[in-house]
PDB file of C-alpha atoms in Angstrom:
ATOM      1  CA  ASN A  28      -8.729 -21.893 -21.256  1.00 65.00           C
ATOM      2  CA  ALA A  29      -6.529 -19.222 -19.642  1.00 76.00           C
ATOM      3  CA  GLY A  30      -9.402 -16.985 -18.457  1.00 94.00           C
ATOM      4  CA  VAL A  31      -8.006 -14.250 -16.190  1.00 97.00           C
ATOM      5  CA  THR A  32      -4.262 -14.424 -15.523  1.00 97.00           C
ATOM      6  CA  GLN A  33      -2.640 -12.505 -12.672  1.00 97.00           C
ATOM      7  CA  THR A  34       1.049 -12.108 -11.997  1.00 97.00           C
ATOM      8  CA  PRO A  35       2.906 -12.318  -9.719  1.00 97.00           C
ATOM      9  CA  LYS A  36       1.291 -14.816  -7.334  1.00 96.00           C
ATOM     10  CA  PHE A  37       3.225 -13.502  -4.324  1.00 97.00           C
ATOM     11  CA  GLN A  38       5.139 -10.279  -3.717  1.00 97.00           C
ATOM     12  CA  VAL A  39       6.932  -8.654  -0.777  1.00 97.00           C
ATOM     13  CA  LEU A  40       7.601  -4.918  -0.971  1.00 97.00           C
ATOM     14  CA  LYS A  41       9.309  -2.459   1.289  1.00 97.00           C
ATOM     15  CA  THR A  42       7.409   0.649   2.353  1.00 98.00           C
ATOM     16  CA  GLY A  43       7.732   3.315  -0.319  1.00 97.00           C
ATOM     17  CA  GLN A  44       8.482   0.960  -3.213  1.00 97.00           C
ATOM     18  CA  SER A  45       6.306   0.926  -6.286  1.00 96.00           C
ATOM     19  CA  MET A  46       5.161  -2.016  -8.376  1.00 96.00           C
ATOM     20  CA  THR A  47       2.648  -3.125 -10.984  1.00 98.00           C
ATOM     21  CA  LEU A  48       0.287  -6.055 -10.626  1.00 98.00           C
ATOM     22  CA  GLN A  49      -0.494  -7.547 -14.008  1.00 98.00           C
ATOM     23  CA  CYS A  50      -3.905  -8.780 -15.165  1.00 98.00           C
ATOM     24  CA  ALA A  51      -4.774 -10.195 -18.572  1.00 98.00           C
ATOM     25  CA  GLN A  52      -7.931 -11.854 -19.895  1.00 97.00           C
ATOM     26  CA  ASP A  53      -8.429 -13.718 -23.168  1.00 96.00           C
ATOM     27  CA  MET A  54     -12.242 -13.810 -23.226  1.00 94.00           C
ATOM     28  CA  ASN A  55     -12.773 -10.450 -24.966  1.00 93.00           C
ATOM     29  CA  HIS A  56     -14.569  -9.213 -21.861  1.00 93.00           C
ATOM     30  CA  GLU A  57     -15.618  -5.585 -21.860  1.00 92.00           C
ATOM     31  CA  TYR A  58     -15.492  -5.051 -18.099  1.00 92.00           C
ATOM     32  CA  MET A  59     -12.439  -5.462 -15.860  1.00 95.00           C
ATOM     33  CA  SER A  60     -11.916  -4.604 -12.222  1.00 95.00           C
ATOM     34  CA  TRP A  61      -9.516  -4.843  -9.303  1.00 97.00           C
ATOM     35  CA  TYR A  62     -10.520  -5.878  -5.774  1.00 97.00           C
ATOM     36  CA  ARG A  63      -8.640  -6.279  -2.554  1.00 97.00           C
ATOM     37  CA  GLN A  64      -9.651  -8.915  -0.025  1.00 96.00           C
ATOM     38  CA  ASP A  65      -8.941  -8.470   3.671  1.00 93.00           C
ATOM     39  CA  PRO A  66     -10.105 -10.746   6.511  1.00 85.00           C
ATOM     40  CA  GLY A  67     -13.697 -10.022   7.528  1.00 78.00           C
ATOM     41  CA  MET A  68     -14.028  -7.192   4.984  1.00 81.00           C
ATOM     42  CA  GLY A  69     -15.089  -9.024   1.850  1.00 85.00           C
ATOM     43  CA  LEU A  70     -13.942  -7.909  -1.567  1.00 94.00           C
ATOM     44  CA  ARG A  71     -13.611  -4.143  -1.945  1.00 95.00           C
ATOM     45  CA  LEU A  72     -13.512  -2.517  -5.360  1.00 94.00           C
ATOM     46  CA  ILE A  73     -10.376  -0.478  -6.103  1.00 97.00           C
ATOM     47  CA  HIS A  74     -10.750   0.566  -9.768  1.00 97.00           C
ATOM     48  CA  TYR A  75     -12.729  -0.655 -12.721  1.00 94.00           C
ATOM     49  CA  SER A  76     -12.939  -0.253 -16.485  1.00 94.00           C
ATOM     50  CA  VAL A  77     -15.941  -0.581 -18.798  1.00 91.00           C
ATOM     51  CA  GLY A  78     -13.786  -0.700 -21.921  1.00 92.00           C
ATOM     52  CA  ALA A  79     -10.417   0.160 -23.426  1.00 94.00           C
ATOM     53  CA  GLY A  80      -9.445   3.741 -22.617  1.00 95.00           C
ATOM     54  CA  ILE A  81     -12.060   4.091 -19.843  1.00 95.00           C
ATOM     55  CA  THR A  82     -11.320   3.715 -16.124  1.00 96.00           C
ATOM     56  CA  ASP A  83     -13.037   4.846 -12.941  1.00 95.00           C
ATOM     57  CA  GLN A  84     -12.559   4.696  -9.190  1.00 95.00           C
ATOM     58  CA  GLY A  85     -14.173   2.192  -6.904  1.00 93.00           C
ATOM     59  CA  GLU A  86     -14.620   2.173  -3.141  1.00 92.00           C
ATOM     60  CA  VAL A  87     -10.925   2.244  -2.107  1.00 95.00           C
ATOM     61  CA  PRO A  88      -8.865   3.883  -4.917  1.00 97.00           C
ATOM     62  CA  ASN A  89      -6.306   5.854  -2.895  1.00 96.00           C
ATOM     63  CA  GLY A  90      -2.706   4.795  -3.500  1.00 96.00           C
ATOM     64  CA  TYR A  91      -3.500   2.896  -6.710  1.00 97.00           C
ATOM     65  CA  ASN A  92      -3.508   3.774 -10.413  1.00 97.00           C
ATOM     66  CA  VAL A  93      -4.850   1.848 -13.396  1.00 98.00           C
ATOM     67  CA  SER A  94      -4.902   2.130 -17.171  1.00 96.00           C
ATOM     68  CA  ARG A  95      -6.700   0.179 -19.910  1.00 97.00           C
ATOM     69  CA  SER A  96      -4.860   0.601 -23.191  1.00 97.00           C
ATOM     70  CA  THR A  97      -6.159  -2.712 -24.607  1.00 97.00           C
ATOM     71  CA  THR A  98      -9.232  -4.861 -24.032  1.00 96.00           C
ATOM     72  CA  GLU A  99      -7.047  -7.679 -22.690  1.00 97.00           C
ATOM     73  CA  ASP A 100      -4.848  -5.951 -20.092  1.00 98.00           C
ATOM     74  CA  PHE A 101      -5.670  -4.025 -16.923  1.00 98.00           C
ATOM     75  CA  PRO A 102      -2.570  -3.432 -14.756  1.00 98.00           C
ATOM     76  CA  LEU A 103      -2.776  -2.058 -11.211  1.00 98.00           C
ATOM     77  CA  ARG A 104       0.030   0.211 -10.055  1.00 98.00           C
ATOM     78  CA  LEU A 105       0.968   0.846  -6.448  1.00 97.00           C
ATOM     79  CA  LEU A 106       2.640   4.238  -6.391  1.00 92.00           C
ATOM     80  CA  SER A 107       4.333   4.152  -2.964  1.00 96.00           C
ATOM     81  CA  ALA A 108       3.555   0.988  -1.037  1.00 97.00           C
ATOM     82  CA  ALA A 109       2.321   1.244   2.552  1.00 97.00           C
ATOM     83  CA  PRO A 110       1.750  -1.512   5.141  1.00 97.00           C
ATOM     84  CA  SER A 111      -2.003  -0.811   4.885  1.00 96.00           C
ATOM     85  CA  GLN A 112      -1.841  -2.144   1.323  1.00 97.00           C
ATOM     86  CA  THR A 113      -0.917  -5.607   2.550  1.00 97.00           C
ATOM     87  CA  SER A 114      -3.737  -7.690   1.131  1.00 97.00           C
ATOM     88  CA  VAL A 115      -4.759 -10.226  -1.476  1.00 97.00           C
ATOM     89  CA  TYR A 116      -5.573  -8.567  -4.789  1.00 98.00           C
ATOM     90  CA  PHE A 117      -7.974 -10.024  -7.336  1.00 98.00           C
ATOM     91  CA  CYS A 118      -8.585  -9.018 -10.899  1.00 98.00           C
ATOM     92  CA  ALA A 119     -12.022  -9.832 -12.344  1.00 96.00           C
ATOM     93  CA  SER A 120     -13.633  -9.502 -15.746  1.00 95.00           C
ATOM     94  CA  SER A 121     -17.157  -9.713 -17.106  1.00 91.00           C
ATOM     95  CA  TYR A 122     -18.680  -9.954 -20.579  1.00 87.00           C
ATOM     96  CA  ARG A 123     -20.579  -6.696 -20.222  1.00 78.00           C
ATOM     97  CA  ALA A 124     -20.186  -3.842 -17.801  1.00 70.00           C
ATOM     98  CA  ARG A 125     -22.207  -3.916 -14.595  1.00 62.00           C
ATOM     99  CA  THR A 126     -24.927  -6.276 -15.752  1.00 68.00           C
ATOM    100  CA  ASN A 127     -26.075  -9.625 -14.442  1.00 74.00           C
ATOM    101  CA  TYR A 128     -23.225 -11.445 -16.139  1.00 79.00           C
ATOM    102  CA  GLY A 129     -21.015 -12.996 -13.509  1.00 87.00           C
ATOM    103  CA  TYR A 130     -17.426 -12.105 -12.855  1.00 92.00           C
ATOM    104  CA  THR A 131     -14.484 -14.332 -13.774  1.00 94.00           C
ATOM    105  CA  PHE A 132     -11.708 -13.899 -11.221  1.00 97.00           C
ATOM    106  CA  GLY A 133      -7.992 -14.476 -11.433  1.00 97.00           C
ATOM    107  CA  SER A 134      -6.256 -16.559  -8.777  1.00 97.00           C
ATOM    108  CA  GLY A 135      -4.974 -13.507  -6.905  1.00 97.00           C
ATOM    109  CA  THR A 136      -1.747 -11.785  -5.878  1.00 97.00           C
ATOM    110  CA  ARG A 137      -0.788 -11.935  -2.216  1.00 97.00           C
ATOM    111  CA  LEU A 138       1.070  -8.718  -1.402  1.00 97.00           C
ATOM    112  CA  THR A 139       2.963  -8.028   1.811  1.00 97.00           C
ATOM    113  CA  VAL A 140       4.358  -4.564   2.521  1.00 97.00           C
ATOM    114  CA  VAL A 141       7.008  -4.435   5.249  1.00 97.00           C
TER     115      VAL A 141
ATOM    116  CA  THR B   2     -21.616   2.480   1.083  1.00 51.00           C
ATOM    117  CA  GLN B   3     -24.083  -0.299   0.422  1.00 55.00           C
ATOM    118  CA  LEU B   4     -23.648  -3.055   2.978  1.00 79.00           C
ATOM    119  CA  LEU B   5     -24.320  -6.745   2.643  1.00 90.00           C
ATOM    120  CA  GLU B   6     -24.349  -8.873   5.758  1.00 94.00           C
ATOM    121  CA  GLN B   7     -23.738 -12.596   5.717  1.00 96.00           C
ATOM    122  CA  SER B   8     -24.440 -15.097   8.463  1.00 96.00           C
ATOM    123  CA  PRO B   9     -23.105 -17.109  10.007  1.00 97.00           C
ATOM    124  CA  GLN B  10     -19.534 -15.898   9.689  1.00 95.00           C
ATOM    125  CA  PHE B  11     -18.160 -19.416  10.303  1.00 96.00           C
ATOM    126  CA  LEU B  12     -19.813 -22.820  10.075  1.00 97.00           C
ATOM    127  CA  SER B  13     -18.296 -26.221  10.770  1.00 97.00           C
ATOM    128  CA  ILE B  14     -20.421 -29.309  10.161  1.00 97.00           C
ATOM    129  CA  GLN B  15     -20.098 -33.046   9.615  1.00 97.00           C
ATOM    130  CA  GLU B  16     -20.371 -34.640   6.195  1.00 98.00           C
ATOM    131  CA  GLY B  17     -23.985 -35.464   5.369  1.00 97.00           C
ATOM    132  CA  GLU B  18     -25.558 -32.614   7.337  1.00 97.00           C
ATOM    133  CA  ASN B  19     -27.712 -29.888   5.804  1.00 98.00           C
ATOM    134  CA  LEU B  20     -27.000 -26.190   6.208  1.00 98.00           C
ATOM    135  CA  THR B  21     -28.280 -22.757   5.236  1.00 98.00           C
ATOM    136  CA  VAL B  22     -26.333 -19.515   4.974  1.00 98.00           C
ATOM    137  CA  TYR B  23     -27.829 -16.070   4.566  1.00 98.00           C
ATOM    138  CA  CYS B  24     -27.177 -12.777   2.821  1.00 97.00           C
ATOM    139  CA  ASN B  25     -29.065  -9.641   3.886  1.00 95.00           C
ATOM    140  CA  SER B  26     -29.306  -5.947   3.144  1.00 92.00           C
ATOM    141  CA  SER B  27     -31.580  -3.122   4.226  1.00 89.00           C
ATOM    142  CA  SER B  28     -31.981  -2.103   0.585  1.00 88.00           C
ATOM    143  CA  VAL B  29     -33.521  -3.799  -2.424  1.00 90.00           C
ATOM    144  CA  PHE B  30     -31.258  -5.663  -4.856  1.00 88.00           C
ATOM    145  CA  SER B  31     -31.739  -5.503  -8.602  1.00 88.00           C
ATOM    146  CA  SER B  32     -29.788  -8.774  -8.766  1.00 89.00           C
ATOM    147  CA  LEU B  33     -27.676 -10.948  -6.499  1.00 92.00           C
ATOM    148  CA  GLN B  34     -24.922 -13.456  -7.124  1.00 94.00           C
ATOM    149  CA  TRP B  35     -23.372 -16.224  -5.058  1.00 97.00           C
ATOM    150  CA  TYR B  36     -19.733 -17.258  -5.355  1.00 97.00           C
ATOM    151  CA  ARG B  37     -17.584 -19.966  -3.764  1.00 98.00           C
ATOM    152  CA  GLN B  38     -13.913 -19.331  -3.077  1.00 97.00           C
ATOM    153  CA  GLU B  39     -11.400 -22.035  -2.230  1.00 95.00           C
ATOM    154  CA  PRO B  40      -8.096 -21.304  -0.458  1.00 91.00           C
ATOM    155  CA  GLY B  41      -5.526 -19.681  -2.743  1.00 91.00           C
ATOM    156  CA  GLU B  42      -8.007 -19.158  -5.554  1.00 95.00           C
ATOM    157  CA  GLY B  43     -10.374 -16.495  -6.785  1.00 96.00           C
ATOM    158  CA  PRO B  44     -14.158 -16.682  -6.289  1.00 97.00           C
ATOM    159  CA  VAL B  45     -16.131 -18.774  -8.763  1.00 97.00           C
ATOM    160  CA  LEU B  46     -19.680 -17.824  -9.730  1.00 95.00           C
ATOM    161  CA  LEU B  47     -22.377 -20.269  -8.615  1.00 96.00           C
ATOM    162  CA  VAL B  48     -25.618 -18.484  -9.537  1.00 95.00           C
ATOM    163  CA  THR B  49     -27.314 -15.174 -10.340  1.00 92.00           C
ATOM    164  CA  VAL B  50     -30.856 -14.413  -9.130  1.00 92.00           C
ATOM    165  CA  VAL B  51     -32.878 -11.436 -10.349  1.00 89.00           C
ATOM    166  CA  THR B  52     -36.569 -12.049  -9.584  1.00 91.00           C
ATOM    167  CA  GLY B  53     -38.151 -11.797  -6.116  1.00 93.00           C
ATOM    168  CA  GLY B  54     -39.035 -15.274  -4.830  1.00 95.00           C
ATOM    169  CA  GLU B  55     -36.828 -16.956  -7.414  1.00 95.00           C
ATOM    170  CA  VAL B  56     -35.419 -20.384  -6.529  1.00 97.00           C
ATOM    171  CA  LYS B  57     -32.511 -21.928  -8.405  1.00 96.00           C
ATOM    172  CA  LYS B  58     -30.962 -25.330  -7.869  1.00 97.00           C
ATOM    173  CA  LEU B  59     -27.433 -26.441  -8.649  1.00 95.00           C
ATOM    174  CA  LYS B  60     -27.139 -30.140  -7.744  1.00 96.00           C
ATOM    175  CA  ARG B  61     -27.264 -30.188  -3.905  1.00 97.00           C
ATOM    176  CA  LEU B  62     -27.276 -26.372  -3.643  1.00 97.00           C
ATOM    177  CA  THR B  63     -30.557 -24.415  -3.529  1.00 98.00           C
ATOM    178  CA  PHE B  64     -30.551 -20.642  -3.847  1.00 97.00           C
ATOM    179  CA  GLN B  65     -33.526 -18.498  -2.933  1.00 97.00           C
ATOM    180  CA  PHE B  66     -34.080 -14.792  -3.509  1.00 96.00           C
ATOM    181  CA  GLY B  67     -36.404 -13.150  -1.006  1.00 95.00           C
ATOM    182  CA  ASP B  68     -39.790 -11.903  -2.181  1.00 95.00           C
ATOM    183  CA  ALA B  69     -38.799  -8.319  -1.355  1.00 94.00           C
ATOM    184  CA  ARG B  70     -35.385  -8.781  -3.001  1.00 93.00           C
ATOM    185  CA  LYS B  71     -33.561  -7.708   0.173  1.00 93.00           C
ATOM    186  CA  ASP B  72     -32.186 -11.084   1.162  1.00 95.00           C
ATOM    187  CA  SER B  73     -31.074 -14.437  -0.161  1.00 97.00           C
ATOM    188  CA  SER B  74     -30.245 -17.849   1.187  1.00 97.00           C
ATOM    189  CA  LEU B  75     -28.094 -20.754   0.108  1.00 98.00           C
ATOM    190  CA  HIS B  76     -29.088 -24.215   1.298  1.00 98.00           C
ATOM    191  CA  ILE B  77     -26.773 -27.208   0.926  1.00 98.00           C
ATOM    192  CA  THR B  78     -28.210 -30.694   1.268  1.00 98.00           C
ATOM    193  CA  ALA B  79     -26.016 -33.549   2.475  1.00 98.00           C
ATOM    194  CA  ALA B  80     -22.834 -31.468   2.617  1.00 97.00           C
ATOM    195  CA  GLN B  81     -19.597 -33.017   1.398  1.00 97.00           C
ATOM    196  CA  PRO B  82     -15.968 -32.098   2.171  1.00 96.00           C
ATOM    197  CA  GLY B  83     -15.718 -30.712  -1.361  1.00 95.00           C
ATOM    198  CA  ASP B  84     -18.247 -28.020  -0.348  1.00 97.00           C
ATOM    199  CA  THR B  85     -15.659 -26.519   2.016  1.00 97.00           C
ATOM    200  CA  GLY B  86     -14.861 -22.913   1.158  1.00 97.00           C
ATOM    201  CA  LEU B  87     -15.812 -19.270   1.543  1.00 97.00           C
ATOM    202  CA  TYR B  88     -19.289 -18.470   0.240  1.00 98.00           C
ATOM    203  CA  LEU B  89     -19.715 -14.888  -0.906  1.00 97.00           C
ATOM    204  CA  CYS B  90     -22.817 -13.037  -1.956  1.00 96.00           C
ATOM    205  CA  ALA B  91     -22.613  -9.984  -4.204  1.00 94.00           C
ATOM    206  CA  GLY B  92     -25.434  -7.587  -4.954  1.00 91.00           C
ATOM    207  CA  ALA B  93     -26.223  -4.622  -7.128  1.00 85.00           C
ATOM    208  CA  HIS B  94     -28.877  -2.273  -5.801  1.00 77.00           C
ATOM    209  CA  ASN B  95     -29.464  -0.643  -9.147  1.00 73.00           C
ATOM    210  CA  TYR B  96     -28.950  -1.870 -12.686  1.00 68.00           C
ATOM    211  CA  GLY B  97     -25.707  -0.389 -13.968  1.00 69.00           C
ATOM    212  CA  GLN B  98     -23.990  -0.278 -10.576  1.00 73.00           C
ATOM    213  CA  ASN B  99     -20.962  -2.295  -9.651  1.00 84.00           C
ATOM    214  CA  PHE B 100     -21.625  -5.366  -7.513  1.00 88.00           C
ATOM    215  CA  VAL B 101     -20.818  -5.078  -3.802  1.00 90.00           C
ATOM    216  CA  PHE B 102     -19.565  -8.150  -1.969  1.00 93.00           C
ATOM    217  CA  GLY B 103     -20.470  -9.377   1.477  1.00 93.00           C
ATOM    218  CA  PRO B 104     -17.791 -10.578   3.952  1.00 93.00           C
ATOM    219  CA  GLY B 105     -18.612 -14.226   3.338  1.00 95.00           C
ATOM    220  CA  THR B 106     -19.455 -17.384   5.275  1.00 96.00           C
ATOM    221  CA  ARG B 107     -16.543 -19.732   5.791  1.00 96.00           C
ATOM    222  CA  LEU B 108     -17.816 -23.323   5.638  1.00 97.00           C
ATOM    223  CA  SER B 109     -15.873 -26.358   6.776  1.00 97.00           C
ATOM    224  CA  VAL B 110     -17.309 -29.806   6.123  1.00 97.00           C
ATOM    225  CA  LEU B 111     -15.567 -32.492   8.125  1.00 96.00           C
ATOM    226  CA  PRO B 112     -15.376 -36.078   6.807  1.00 95.00           C
TER     227      PRO B 112
END
């Protein structure tokens, strides 16, 4: 029962570095998304995908890229890390896109940009 | 941006007490979900409500969706230390929209 797997669990980056946060799900879910969680701000949607080959921007997309080449994988790329991107990042998936099906979340990646 | 407000922001109670937390918006929800998040983990879905006035129960947890579908409450009876966590509500104002999350209520149940 892997569910949604995120790697790495922790990461420290220097300003200007790039990196990819990995997300994989084994539930054949159609919908996948990335959120960032900051104290007092709740979960804010970065990018989402309603199926392989389809991605779209969420509430806070600047500085991040995504792709969805397979149903299982939805990596998040930070192009040039900034201290404002210090946050906890969660990947989530759902059986169908934007319906009443609940989200299954990964355990998160805690990113610090120095 | 669609905003969800949650209250209280923090709540610390003794084991055995009852509590209610709230989720509110100025707009109507097509559906609303509640999640619980424990430290170092992702949120876990507790319930989805879609009908105004709907009440759902999950053991000692009772979820209610307001008649006008603008608000929801979560009531916990006889809280236990295992109920400690961050309770998040998430709502969609129209079918087909992404869910928006509230900031959460952080609950601490002391033994």
